[in-house]
XYZ file of C-alpha atoms in Angstrom:
603
model
C 149.958 -70.345 -95.443
C 148.686 -72.688 -92.719
C 150.918 -74.868 -90.604
C 149.522 -77.999 -92.252
C 150.045 -76.587 -95.768
C 153.727 -75.924 -95.100
C 154.188 -79.489 -93.822
C 152.281 -80.835 -96.751
C 154.561 -79.231 -99.282
C 157.644 -80.404 -97.333
C 156.421 -83.882 -97.309
C 155.543 -83.879 -100.905
C 159.146 -82.811 -101.775
C 160.467 -85.776 -99.685
C 158.339 -88.558 -101.096
C 160.851 -90.557 -103.057
C 159.828 -94.066 -102.156
C 156.707 -96.240 -102.006
C 154.835 -98.625 -104.253
C 154.256 -97.433 -107.825
C 152.383 -99.110 -110.628
C 152.649 -96.891 -113.656
C 155.092 -97.326 -116.450
C 155.144 -93.727 -117.599
C 153.710 -90.303 -116.718
C 150.287 -89.929 -118.281
C 150.327 -87.402 -121.116
C 148.140 -84.334 -120.786
C 144.555 -84.948 -121.869
C 143.737 -84.061 -125.382
C 147.325 -84.513 -126.740
C 147.457 -88.039 -128.214
C 150.862 -89.176 -129.433
C 152.386 -92.108 -131.334
C 155.734 -91.569 -129.848
C 157.450 -94.618 -128.339
C 156.569 -94.904 -124.690
C 159.349 -93.789 -122.339
C 159.918 -96.160 -119.416
C 160.421 -94.551 -116.045
C 162.584 -96.042 -113.336
C 161.006 -97.835 -110.413
C 161.902 -94.954 -108.174
C 160.294 -92.418 -110.460
C 157.084 -94.471 -110.735
C 156.779 -94.691 -106.923
C 157.293 -90.996 -106.479
C 154.731 -90.100 -109.112
C 152.160 -92.475 -107.565
C 152.592 -90.946 -104.163
C 152.519 -87.407 -105.426
C 149.347 -88.112 -107.318
C 147.723 -89.442 -104.198
C 148.776 -86.453 -102.227
C 147.516 -84.011 -104.733
C 144.239 -85.821 -105.028
C 143.514 -85.755 -101.311
C 143.350 -81.962 -101.412
C 140.479 -82.115 -103.871
C 137.519 -82.702 -101.632
C 134.379 -84.326 -102.962
C 132.124 -83.257 -100.018
C 131.811 -79.954 -98.225
C 134.059 -80.061 -95.244
C 134.757 -77.365 -92.719
C 138.238 -75.980 -92.860
C 138.999 -77.686 -89.623
C 137.796 -81.138 -90.851
C 139.621 -80.715 -94.145
C 142.924 -79.895 -92.314
C 142.432 -82.787 -89.868
C 141.689 -85.261 -92.718
C 144.770 -84.045 -94.631
C 146.887 -84.343 -91.556
C 145.815 -87.936 -90.874
C 146.383 -88.730 -94.596
C 149.913 -87.323 -94.677
C 150.693 -89.066 -91.417
C 149.390 -92.350 -92.846
C 151.633 -92.073 -95.883
C 154.657 -91.379 -93.671
C 154.067 -94.640 -91.779
C 153.468 -96.393 -95.082
C 156.862 -95.295 -96.297
C 158.341 -96.598 -93.063
C 156.530 -99.931 -93.737
C 154.613 -99.622 -90.405
C 151.362 -100.767 -92.010
C 149.327 -100.977 -88.791
C 149.964 -97.314 -87.885
C 149.570 -96.309 -91.515
C 146.139 -97.960 -91.729
C 145.110 -96.458 -88.457
C 145.782 -92.941 -89.669
C 144.401 -93.518 -93.105
C 141.130 -94.879 -91.674
C 140.780 -91.744 -89.528
C 141.144 -89.665 -92.704
C 138.538 -91.894 -94.326
C 136.042 -91.461 -91.426
C 136.174 -87.756 -91.999
C 136.150 -87.884 -95.829
C 135.057 -91.324 -97.110
C 134.413 -90.261 -100.703
C 137.957 -89.012 -101.332
C 139.454 -91.314 -104.043
C 143.023 -90.810 -102.892
C 142.216 -91.854 -99.323
C 140.492 -95.058 -100.607
C 143.435 -95.718 -102.920
C 146.040 -95.452 -100.120
C 143.953 -97.643 -97.790
C 143.742 -100.219 -100.571
C 147.561 -100.105 -101.119
C 148.257 -100.442 -97.409
C 145.952 -103.484 -97.129
C 147.658 -105.000 -100.129
C 151.083 -104.574 -98.580
C 149.942 -106.022 -95.274
C 148.231 -109.000 -96.939
C 144.578 -108.076 -96.426
C 143.521 -108.613 -100.046
C 139.753 -108.521 -99.528
C 139.836 -105.050 -97.986
C 142.383 -104.011 -100.583
C 140.000 -105.061 -103.354
C 137.036 -103.242 -101.923
C 138.799 -99.916 -101.319
C 140.545 -100.067 -104.741
C 137.155 -100.631 -106.426
C 135.813 -97.458 -104.649
C 138.870 -95.478 -105.700
C 138.290 -96.345 -109.346
C 134.591 -95.563 -109.065
C 135.231 -92.220 -107.423
C 137.874 -91.188 -109.950
C 137.668 -93.066 -113.226
C 140.370 -90.944 -114.857
C 143.307 -91.768 -112.611
C 145.365 -94.568 -114.080
C 147.106 -95.417 -110.759
C 143.855 -96.541 -109.281
C 143.238 -99.046 -112.083
C 146.850 -100.278 -111.868
C 146.575 -100.897 -108.149
C 143.257 -102.753 -108.613
C 144.727 -104.906 -111.423
C 147.713 -105.780 -109.186
C 145.400 -106.781 -106.343
C 143.418 -109.044 -108.648
C 146.603 -110.632 -110.046
C 147.851 -111.208 -106.438
C 144.705 -113.341 -105.959
C 145.229 -115.054 -109.306
C 142.094 -113.449 -110.587
C 143.710 -112.832 -113.940
C 140.524 -112.389 -115.966
C 139.450 -109.528 -113.651
C 142.947 -108.023 -113.801
C 142.891 -108.183 -117.628
C 139.437 -106.481 -117.704
C 140.805 -103.611 -115.479
C 143.733 -103.012 -117.928
C 141.209 -103.125 -120.775
C 138.996 -100.579 -119.076
C 141.948 -98.389 -118.223
C 143.178 -98.213 -121.790
C 139.650 -97.584 -123.093
C 138.647 -95.020 -120.399
C 141.723 -92.946 -119.626
C 143.151 -90.804 -122.419
C 146.731 -91.460 -123.514
C 147.060 -94.630 -121.562
C 147.869 -96.974 -124.482
C 151.265 -97.861 -122.984
C 149.283 -100.010 -120.436
C 148.724 -102.373 -123.271
C 152.198 -103.812 -122.393
C 150.920 -104.664 -118.876
C 147.859 -106.340 -120.393
C 149.935 -108.328 -122.853
C 152.412 -109.463 -120.160
C 149.468 -110.592 -118.050
C 148.062 -112.646 -120.940
C 151.586 -114.172 -121.493
C 151.796 -115.128 -117.813
C 148.452 -116.969 -118.151
C 149.518 -118.705 -121.299
C 146.896 -116.829 -123.361
C 149.156 -116.327 -126.291
C 146.712 -115.349 -128.942
C 145.223 -112.629 -126.717
C 148.816 -111.426 -125.968
C 149.621 -111.208 -129.669
C 146.494 -109.276 -130.340
C 147.364 -106.841 -127.592
C 150.862 -106.416 -128.849
C 149.506 -105.696 -132.290
C 147.315 -102.979 -130.835
C 150.430 -101.512 -129.177
C 152.241 -101.566 -132.580
C 149.391 -99.771 -134.208
C 149.563 -97.062 -131.487
C 153.332 -96.744 -131.089
C 154.823 -98.265 -134.264
C 157.451 -101.077 -134.302
C 159.179 -101.611 -130.965
C 162.064 -103.903 -130.126
C 160.311 -104.987 -126.905
C 157.287 -106.058 -128.875
C 159.321 -108.063 -131.319
C 161.122 -109.861 -128.490
C 157.876 -110.651 -126.722
C 156.254 -111.946 -129.947
C 159.271 -114.096 -130.496
C 158.875 -115.657 -127.076
C 155.270 -116.373 -127.827
C 155.938 -117.888 -131.158
C 158.578 -120.130 -129.755
C 156.276 -121.303 -126.974
C 153.656 -121.992 -129.607
C 156.255 -124.032 -131.491
C 156.150 -121.658 -134.414
C 159.799 -121.138 -135.153
C 159.298 -119.657 -138.638
C 157.306 -116.811 -137.212
C 159.791 -116.345 -134.460
C 162.646 -116.169 -136.982
C 160.579 -113.694 -139.032
C 160.419 -111.373 -136.008
C 164.186 -111.760 -135.618
C 164.840 -110.704 -139.177
C 162.605 -107.744 -138.686
C 164.657 -106.721 -135.685
C 167.908 -107.086 -137.593
C 166.452 -105.005 -140.425
C 165.263 -102.158 -138.227
C 168.361 -102.226 -136.056
C 171.269 -102.801 -138.505
C 173.969 -101.655 -136.098
C 172.767 -103.732 -133.201
C 174.915 -106.855 -133.170
C 172.976 -108.323 -130.247
C 169.975 -108.849 -132.499
C 172.132 -110.520 -135.111
C 173.575 -112.832 -132.460
C 170.090 -113.683 -131.124
C 168.927 -114.502 -134.653
C 172.008 -116.705 -135.276
C 171.320 -118.615 -132.003
C 167.670 -119.035 -132.957
C 168.663 -120.489 -136.307
C 171.162 -122.872 -134.670
C 168.589 -123.972 -132.077
C 166.218 -124.883 -134.880
C 169.009 -126.759 -136.695
C 168.954 -124.369 -139.683
C 172.732 -124.518 -139.788
C 173.393 -122.694 -143.038
C 171.446 -119.667 -141.956
C 172.953 -119.822 -138.400
C 176.528 -119.706 -139.993
C 175.534 -116.930 -142.336
C 174.124 -114.723 -139.594
C 176.881 -115.514 -137.119
C 179.446 -114.518 -139.757
C 177.452 -111.291 -140.307
C 177.893 -110.654 -136.510
C 181.639 -111.232 -136.904
C 181.868 -108.691 -139.768
C 180.282 -106.154 -137.427
C 182.357 -107.173 -134.438
C 185.344 -109.403 -135.466
C 186.267 -110.248 -131.847
C 182.787 -111.220 -130.684
C 183.163 -114.430 -128.698
C 179.433 -115.214 -128.672
C 179.364 -115.481 -132.442
C 182.373 -117.813 -132.184
C 180.586 -119.977 -129.718
C 177.506 -120.238 -131.873
C 179.695 -121.232 -134.858
C 181.506 -123.763 -132.699
C 178.222 -125.324 -131.676
C 176.889 -125.457 -135.245
C 180.056 -127.048 -136.543
C 179.945 -129.606 -133.749
C 176.415 -130.545 -134.627
C 177.583 -130.865 -138.278
C 180.385 -133.272 -137.121
C 182.996 -130.739 -138.329
C 185.212 -131.186 -135.266
C 188.289 -129.340 -136.507
C 186.293 -126.192 -137.304
C 184.272 -126.448 -134.120
C 187.484 -126.637 -132.093
C 189.024 -123.717 -133.952
C 186.011 -121.478 -133.200
C 185.675 -122.369 -129.571
C 189.484 -121.731 -129.060
C 189.070 -118.276 -130.717
C 186.121 -117.594 -128.381
C 188.164 -118.648 -125.310
C 191.020 -116.457 -126.398
C 188.728 -113.353 -126.072
C 188.563 -111.524 -122.836
C 185.027 -110.638 -123.834
C 183.803 -114.142 -123.029
C 183.276 -114.035 -119.319
C 185.397 -116.258 -117.169
C 182.288 -117.726 -115.579
C 181.027 -118.794 -119.016
C 184.355 -120.394 -119.823
C 184.347 -122.269 -116.535
C 180.752 -123.576 -117.123
C 181.872 -124.888 -120.565
C 184.957 -126.482 -119.061
C 182.833 -128.162 -116.433
C 180.817 -129.747 -119.280
C 184.116 -131.047 -120.649
C 185.052 -132.430 -117.237
C 181.747 -134.462 -117.136
C 182.801 -136.121 -120.403
C 186.353 -136.928 -119.437
C 188.517 -138.945 -119.659
C 187.905 -139.276 -123.357
C 190.762 -139.647 -125.890
C 188.797 -137.543 -128.399
C 188.341 -134.665 -125.988
C 191.327 -134.775 -123.585
C 193.649 -132.573 -125.510
C 191.037 -130.057 -126.501
C 189.958 -129.653 -122.911
C 193.553 -129.158 -121.772
C 194.149 -126.484 -124.513
C 190.974 -124.678 -123.578
C 191.951 -124.726 -119.947
C 195.437 -123.389 -120.861
C 193.919 -120.581 -122.945
C 191.628 -119.751 -120.031
C 194.520 -119.385 -117.533
C 196.478 -117.299 -120.068
C 193.647 -114.908 -120.722
C 192.613 -114.707 -117.015
C 195.897 -115.037 -115.087
C 194.396 -113.387 -111.995
C 191.411 -115.657 -111.737
C 191.653 -118.512 -109.236
C 188.749 -120.290 -110.785
C 190.600 -120.508 -114.073
C 193.456 -122.512 -112.545
C 191.046 -124.521 -110.432
C 189.082 -125.873 -113.446
C 192.481 -126.490 -115.257
C 193.508 -128.604 -112.272
C 190.227 -130.541 -112.440
C 190.770 -131.276 -116.109
C 194.345 -132.464 -115.541
C 193.155 -134.601 -112.597
C 190.524 -136.480 -114.568
C 192.809 -136.984 -117.571
C 195.497 -138.508 -115.335
C 198.153 -135.782 -115.144
C 198.480 -135.446 -111.434
C 201.612 -133.339 -111.398
C 200.174 -130.716 -113.777
C 196.901 -130.820 -111.787
C 198.637 -130.021 -108.506
C 200.617 -127.171 -110.242
C 197.402 -125.545 -111.365
C 195.678 -126.044 -107.908
C 198.692 -124.422 -106.180
C 198.387 -121.397 -108.550
C 194.659 -121.099 -107.742
C 195.562 -121.215 -103.999
C 198.061 -118.414 -104.423
C 195.338 -116.273 -105.942
C 192.648 -117.305 -103.415
C 193.464 -119.611 -100.540
C 189.993 -119.579 -99.071
C 188.553 -122.585 -100.935
C 189.021 -125.794 -98.880
C 188.193 -128.041 -101.760
C 191.266 -126.934 -103.726
C 193.553 -127.539 -100.741
C 191.992 -131.016 -100.358
C 192.817 -131.837 -103.986
C 196.428 -130.713 -103.508
C 196.764 -132.907 -100.352
C 195.192 -135.963 -102.097
C 197.622 -135.695 -105.003
C 200.608 -135.366 -102.568
C 199.445 -138.561 -100.894
C 198.887 -140.358 -104.155
C 202.324 -139.334 -105.396
C 203.807 -140.364 -101.986
C 205.551 -136.992 -101.858
C 205.825 -136.809 -98.126
C 207.553 -133.481 -97.749
C 204.915 -131.789 -99.866
C 202.205 -133.607 -97.982
C 203.404 -132.263 -94.668
C 203.956 -128.736 -96.024
C 200.592 -128.417 -97.639
C 198.612 -129.960 -94.833
C 200.396 -127.663 -92.459
C 199.508 -124.599 -94.507
C 195.954 -125.730 -94.964
C 195.458 -126.447 -91.254
C 196.328 -122.832 -90.483
C 193.260 -121.850 -92.505
C 191.021 -124.808 -91.843
C 191.942 -126.225 -88.420
C 188.581 -127.929 -87.963
C 188.836 -130.044 -91.101
C 189.360 -133.585 -89.957
C 190.653 -134.982 -93.415
C 193.587 -132.514 -93.214
C 194.608 -133.887 -89.833
C 194.282 -137.412 -91.251
C 196.657 -136.694 -94.152
C 198.973 -134.726 -91.835
C 199.172 -137.813 -89.636
C 199.818 -140.035 -92.603
C 202.603 -137.696 -93.686
C 204.351 -137.985 -90.317
C 203.876 -141.779 -90.312
C 205.490 -142.033 -93.823
C 208.243 -139.855 -92.549
C 208.864 -142.306 -89.734
C 207.754 -139.895 -86.998
C 204.998 -142.042 -85.409
C 204.746 -139.921 -82.279
C 203.795 -136.817 -84.260
C 201.560 -138.949 -86.518
C 199.595 -140.137 -83.466
C 199.168 -136.615 -82.189
C 197.643 -135.409 -85.459
C 195.543 -138.525 -85.934
C 194.112 -138.439 -82.335
C 193.258 -134.737 -82.733
C 191.596 -135.249 -86.104
C 189.704 -138.221 -84.873
C 187.865 -135.999 -82.325
C 186.673 -133.855 -85.174
C 185.361 -136.805 -87.164
C 182.914 -138.227 -84.653
C 179.967 -137.382 -86.942
C 181.456 -139.142 -89.920
C 181.693 -142.876 -89.148
C 183.469 -143.731 -92.436
C 186.234 -141.166 -91.777
C 186.413 -142.244 -88.187
C 187.129 -145.859 -89.316
C 189.964 -144.533 -91.491
C 191.476 -142.646 -88.441
C 191.191 -145.909 -86.401
C 192.882 -147.938 -89.039
C 195.728 -145.519 -89.373
C 196.053 -145.273 -85.562
C 196.298 -149.057 -85.462
C 199.270 -148.963 -87.841
C 200.975 -146.048 -85.959
C 200.544 -147.384 -82.530
C 201.972 -150.641 -83.742
C 205.109 -148.702 -84.834
C 205.307 -147.247 -81.370
C 204.898 -150.881 -79.922
C 201.872 -149.726 -78.037
C 200.047 -152.903 -78.900
C 196.997 -152.614 -76.694
C 196.046 -149.249 -78.296
C 196.930 -150.660 -81.752
C 194.576 -153.630 -81.258
C 191.830 -151.364 -79.866
C 192.098 -148.982 -82.792
C 191.782 -151.891 -85.288
C 188.862 -153.389 -83.456
C 187.095 -149.971 -83.483
C 187.606 -149.714 -87.239
C 186.196 -153.176 -87.768
C 183.095 -152.303 -85.752
C 182.138 -149.820 -88.423
C 183.168 -151.957 -91.341
C 183.903 -155.626 -90.638
C 185.353 -155.991 -94.197
C 187.859 -153.141 -93.939
C 190.660 -154.591 -95.987
C 193.460 -152.520 -94.527
C 192.465 -153.227 -90.985
C 191.902 -156.941 -91.591
C 195.291 -157.278 -93.370
C 197.493 -155.167 -91.049
C 195.898 -156.280 -87.783
C 196.082 -159.977 -88.667
C 199.707 -159.676 -89.943
C 200.895 -157.791 -86.930
C 199.260 -160.303 -84.651
C 201.067 -163.096 -86.569
C 204.418 -161.312 -86.146
C 203.746 -160.993 -82.390
C 202.422 -164.537 -82.142
C 199.405 -163.284 -80.331
C 195.576 -163.915 -80.782
C 196.365 -166.188 -83.744
C 192.926 -167.633 -83.861
C 191.551 -164.082 -84.293
C 194.256 -163.348 -86.842
C 193.279 -166.468 -88.806
C 189.591 -165.444 -88.765
C 190.385 -161.971 -90.072
C 192.882 -163.101 -92.735
C 190.517 -165.858 -93.905
C 187.753 -163.310 -94.362
C 190.123 -161.127 -96.232
C 191.206 -163.759 -98.813
C 187.561 -164.810 -99.275
C 186.721 -161.211 -100.239
C 189.850 -160.792 -102.334
C 190.922 -164.255 -103.507
C 193.530 -163.154 -106.023
C 195.288 -160.459 -104.039
C 198.878 -161.654 -103.454
C 199.473 -159.428 -100.422
C 196.369 -160.684 -98.647
C 197.204 -164.278 -99.545
C 200.662 -163.801 -98.096
C 199.196 -162.386 -94.822
C 196.850 -165.401 -94.545
C 199.740 -167.738 -95.317
C 201.880 -166.176 -92.640
C 199.115 -166.452 -90.013
C 198.748 -170.220 -90.962
C 202.570 -170.564 -90.748
C 202.576 -169.175 -87.245
C 199.894 -171.636 -86.393
C 202.282 -174.337 -87.740
C 199.865 -175.155 -90.600
C 202.694 -175.283 -93.082
C 200.742 -177.135 -95.735
C 198.002 -174.454 -95.597
C 200.680 -171.733 -95.717
C 202.352 -173.330 -98.751
C 199.015 -173.533 -100.611
C 198.215 -169.903 -100.057
C 201.760 -168.808 -100.940
C 201.650 -170.736 -104.183
C 198.347 -168.904 -105.044
C 200.011 -165.582 -104.307
C 203.012 -166.353 -106.442
C 200.769 -166.764 -109.502
C 200.280 -162.988 -109.453
C 203.478 -161.604 -107.902
C 207.211 -162.068 -107.703
C 207.592 -159.970 -104.524
C 210.763 -160.932 -102.574
C 208.893 -161.143 -99.231
C 206.338 -163.610 -100.629
C 209.127 -165.673 -102.258
C 211.045 -165.803 -98.981
C 207.944 -166.815 -97.053
C 207.461 -169.583 -99.606
C 210.993 -170.790 -98.934
C 210.293 -170.704 -95.123
C 207.231 -172.905 -95.544
C 209.071 -175.371 -97.735
C 211.861 -175.599 -95.147
C 209.386 -176.353 -92.409
C 207.857 -179.095 -94.658
C 211.414 -180.641 -95.003
C 212.073 -179.577 -98.589
C 215.375 -177.882 -97.792
C 216.717 -177.854 -101.383
C 213.570 -176.217 -102.697
C 213.614 -173.736 -99.768
C 217.197 -172.775 -100.549
C 216.378 -172.076 -104.185
C 213.435 -169.856 -103.117
C 215.608 -167.963 -100.676
C 218.219 -167.367 -103.374
C 215.508 -166.170 -105.779
C 214.238 -163.720 -103.072
C 217.712 -162.317 -102.546
C 218.160 -161.827 -106.287
C 214.784 -159.994 -106.576
C 215.811 -157.575 -103.792
C 213.723 -156.593 -100.848
C 213.993 -159.804 -98.765
C 214.505 -159.751 -94.989
C 217.860 -158.984 -93.336
C 218.162 -162.712 -92.405
C 218.180 -163.915 -95.992
C 221.966 -164.226 -96.410
C 222.299 -166.232 -93.119
C 219.526 -168.611 -94.289
C 221.334 -169.168 -97.588
C 224.844 -169.493 -96.071
C 223.870 -171.921 -93.244
C 221.022 -173.597 -95.139
C 219.014 -173.041 -91.993
C 215.814 -171.207 -91.134
C 216.177 -168.140 -88.961
C 213.204 -166.233 -87.690
């Protein structure tokens, strides 16, 4: 055995990769069969295609000297090796050298065509593939490659003609009718596809794949009756296959043939009593029939099955979330979420969606409990931490807010919102120095988010005021108002603190006036404006604003301020009555008792 022959056999045994185009090994000539076509794996198809090419190259079509034959085969094998390595330039170089020695070898033309296809040179790929087919009209791989090249160029008619010629020319190649039918379907040539599938049925008998494909065609042709007929045929020929029964039930439901859908779905349940998909079909049908109790019963039974994938349950619950809050759906959504967490106790996403449902239906405490369970299972999702922190803030649970922001910041130290709420937590806990530290650090992370930056500045304004660092407090408020001149919190707190300090009162009046113009019925903002006017000694203006505020509130601070304004206007008895009312309400200033006892204003 020659050195090349030994290498050739070795390489042939190693060829387990490379492009392949056949669906099955061609049967030996002269042995037609109506057996169902056996589908090979992608790896098997590639191996067979390469082996066929290697075997073909040894069959010379011209007289070559032994030296030229060995050289041609050597270049060819080398070319395939580079092709397998996806080094198309080197592969083409070697293959063209083999071609120069033996241009009429079909396998060499075939591999050059394949290499050009893979490297994107479709024109050369077409030319060499045509030659390969011409040189060996009995090799199915050559037709398949040429058809693929045509399809890559959207020359579908030419590709279809190649498949047709292949089936007609090459013995025992009827299984390529499936390729042709799929090509017709891709083009939207449904009648041609149906005709081709019928030819395949004549050759191989009834096949599930054909029925499925015909169903797709009939549905796209808006012929549901024919599609359903194919489904009934599938059920009849495969009585133990529940998947066909379920597909038929779904098809009946989609076409609003509810009685048949229920009948077939119940048939599926007789075959598989715990099948969740059958339950889901029934739930949908009953819902469309406005039978809500039965629909809810079926969907709960489906959710109770571990066979219904957690991701499917989450998708359904997300659809519920989009419809909430809704008194007709709130309780059902909660129950389905509870079932999901019970059936999937180790799935973080189950508790996460349960938390979302409790959030939108207004049960913050239950929502946070579910979110925390999700975090214990998977702490890597920032969005869940964010929800927990927001709920802590909304419930004013300061200890929880600080605990959870601290834990979250260990995992997500670059998330500015966490630093914001951490700072808010320290501020609410009367630790302004720690609050400033967190807020200033978070502010540096929020420079690309002007809206969040304004929230940091507003909160820093409040916190620096508590620290009596008034220049920094004023600068923070001014920065917040640069982004949003109507920032209600900044306008209110800044103007009120200026009034308490008796500084920049004209600026305070401007801001408070804008605030009540934007919010004319807000008693807190009216009280702020009134107190700025009071500090400007505009007692009549203060009285007017306070009387507006008292239409919507009985807050002790507002009542006490009203008494102060009345006192300044000389109405001492009325002022005393208002001070007494403020003390009774609770929450007045520490000076209220002295005011009442001495009937005198203290500030």
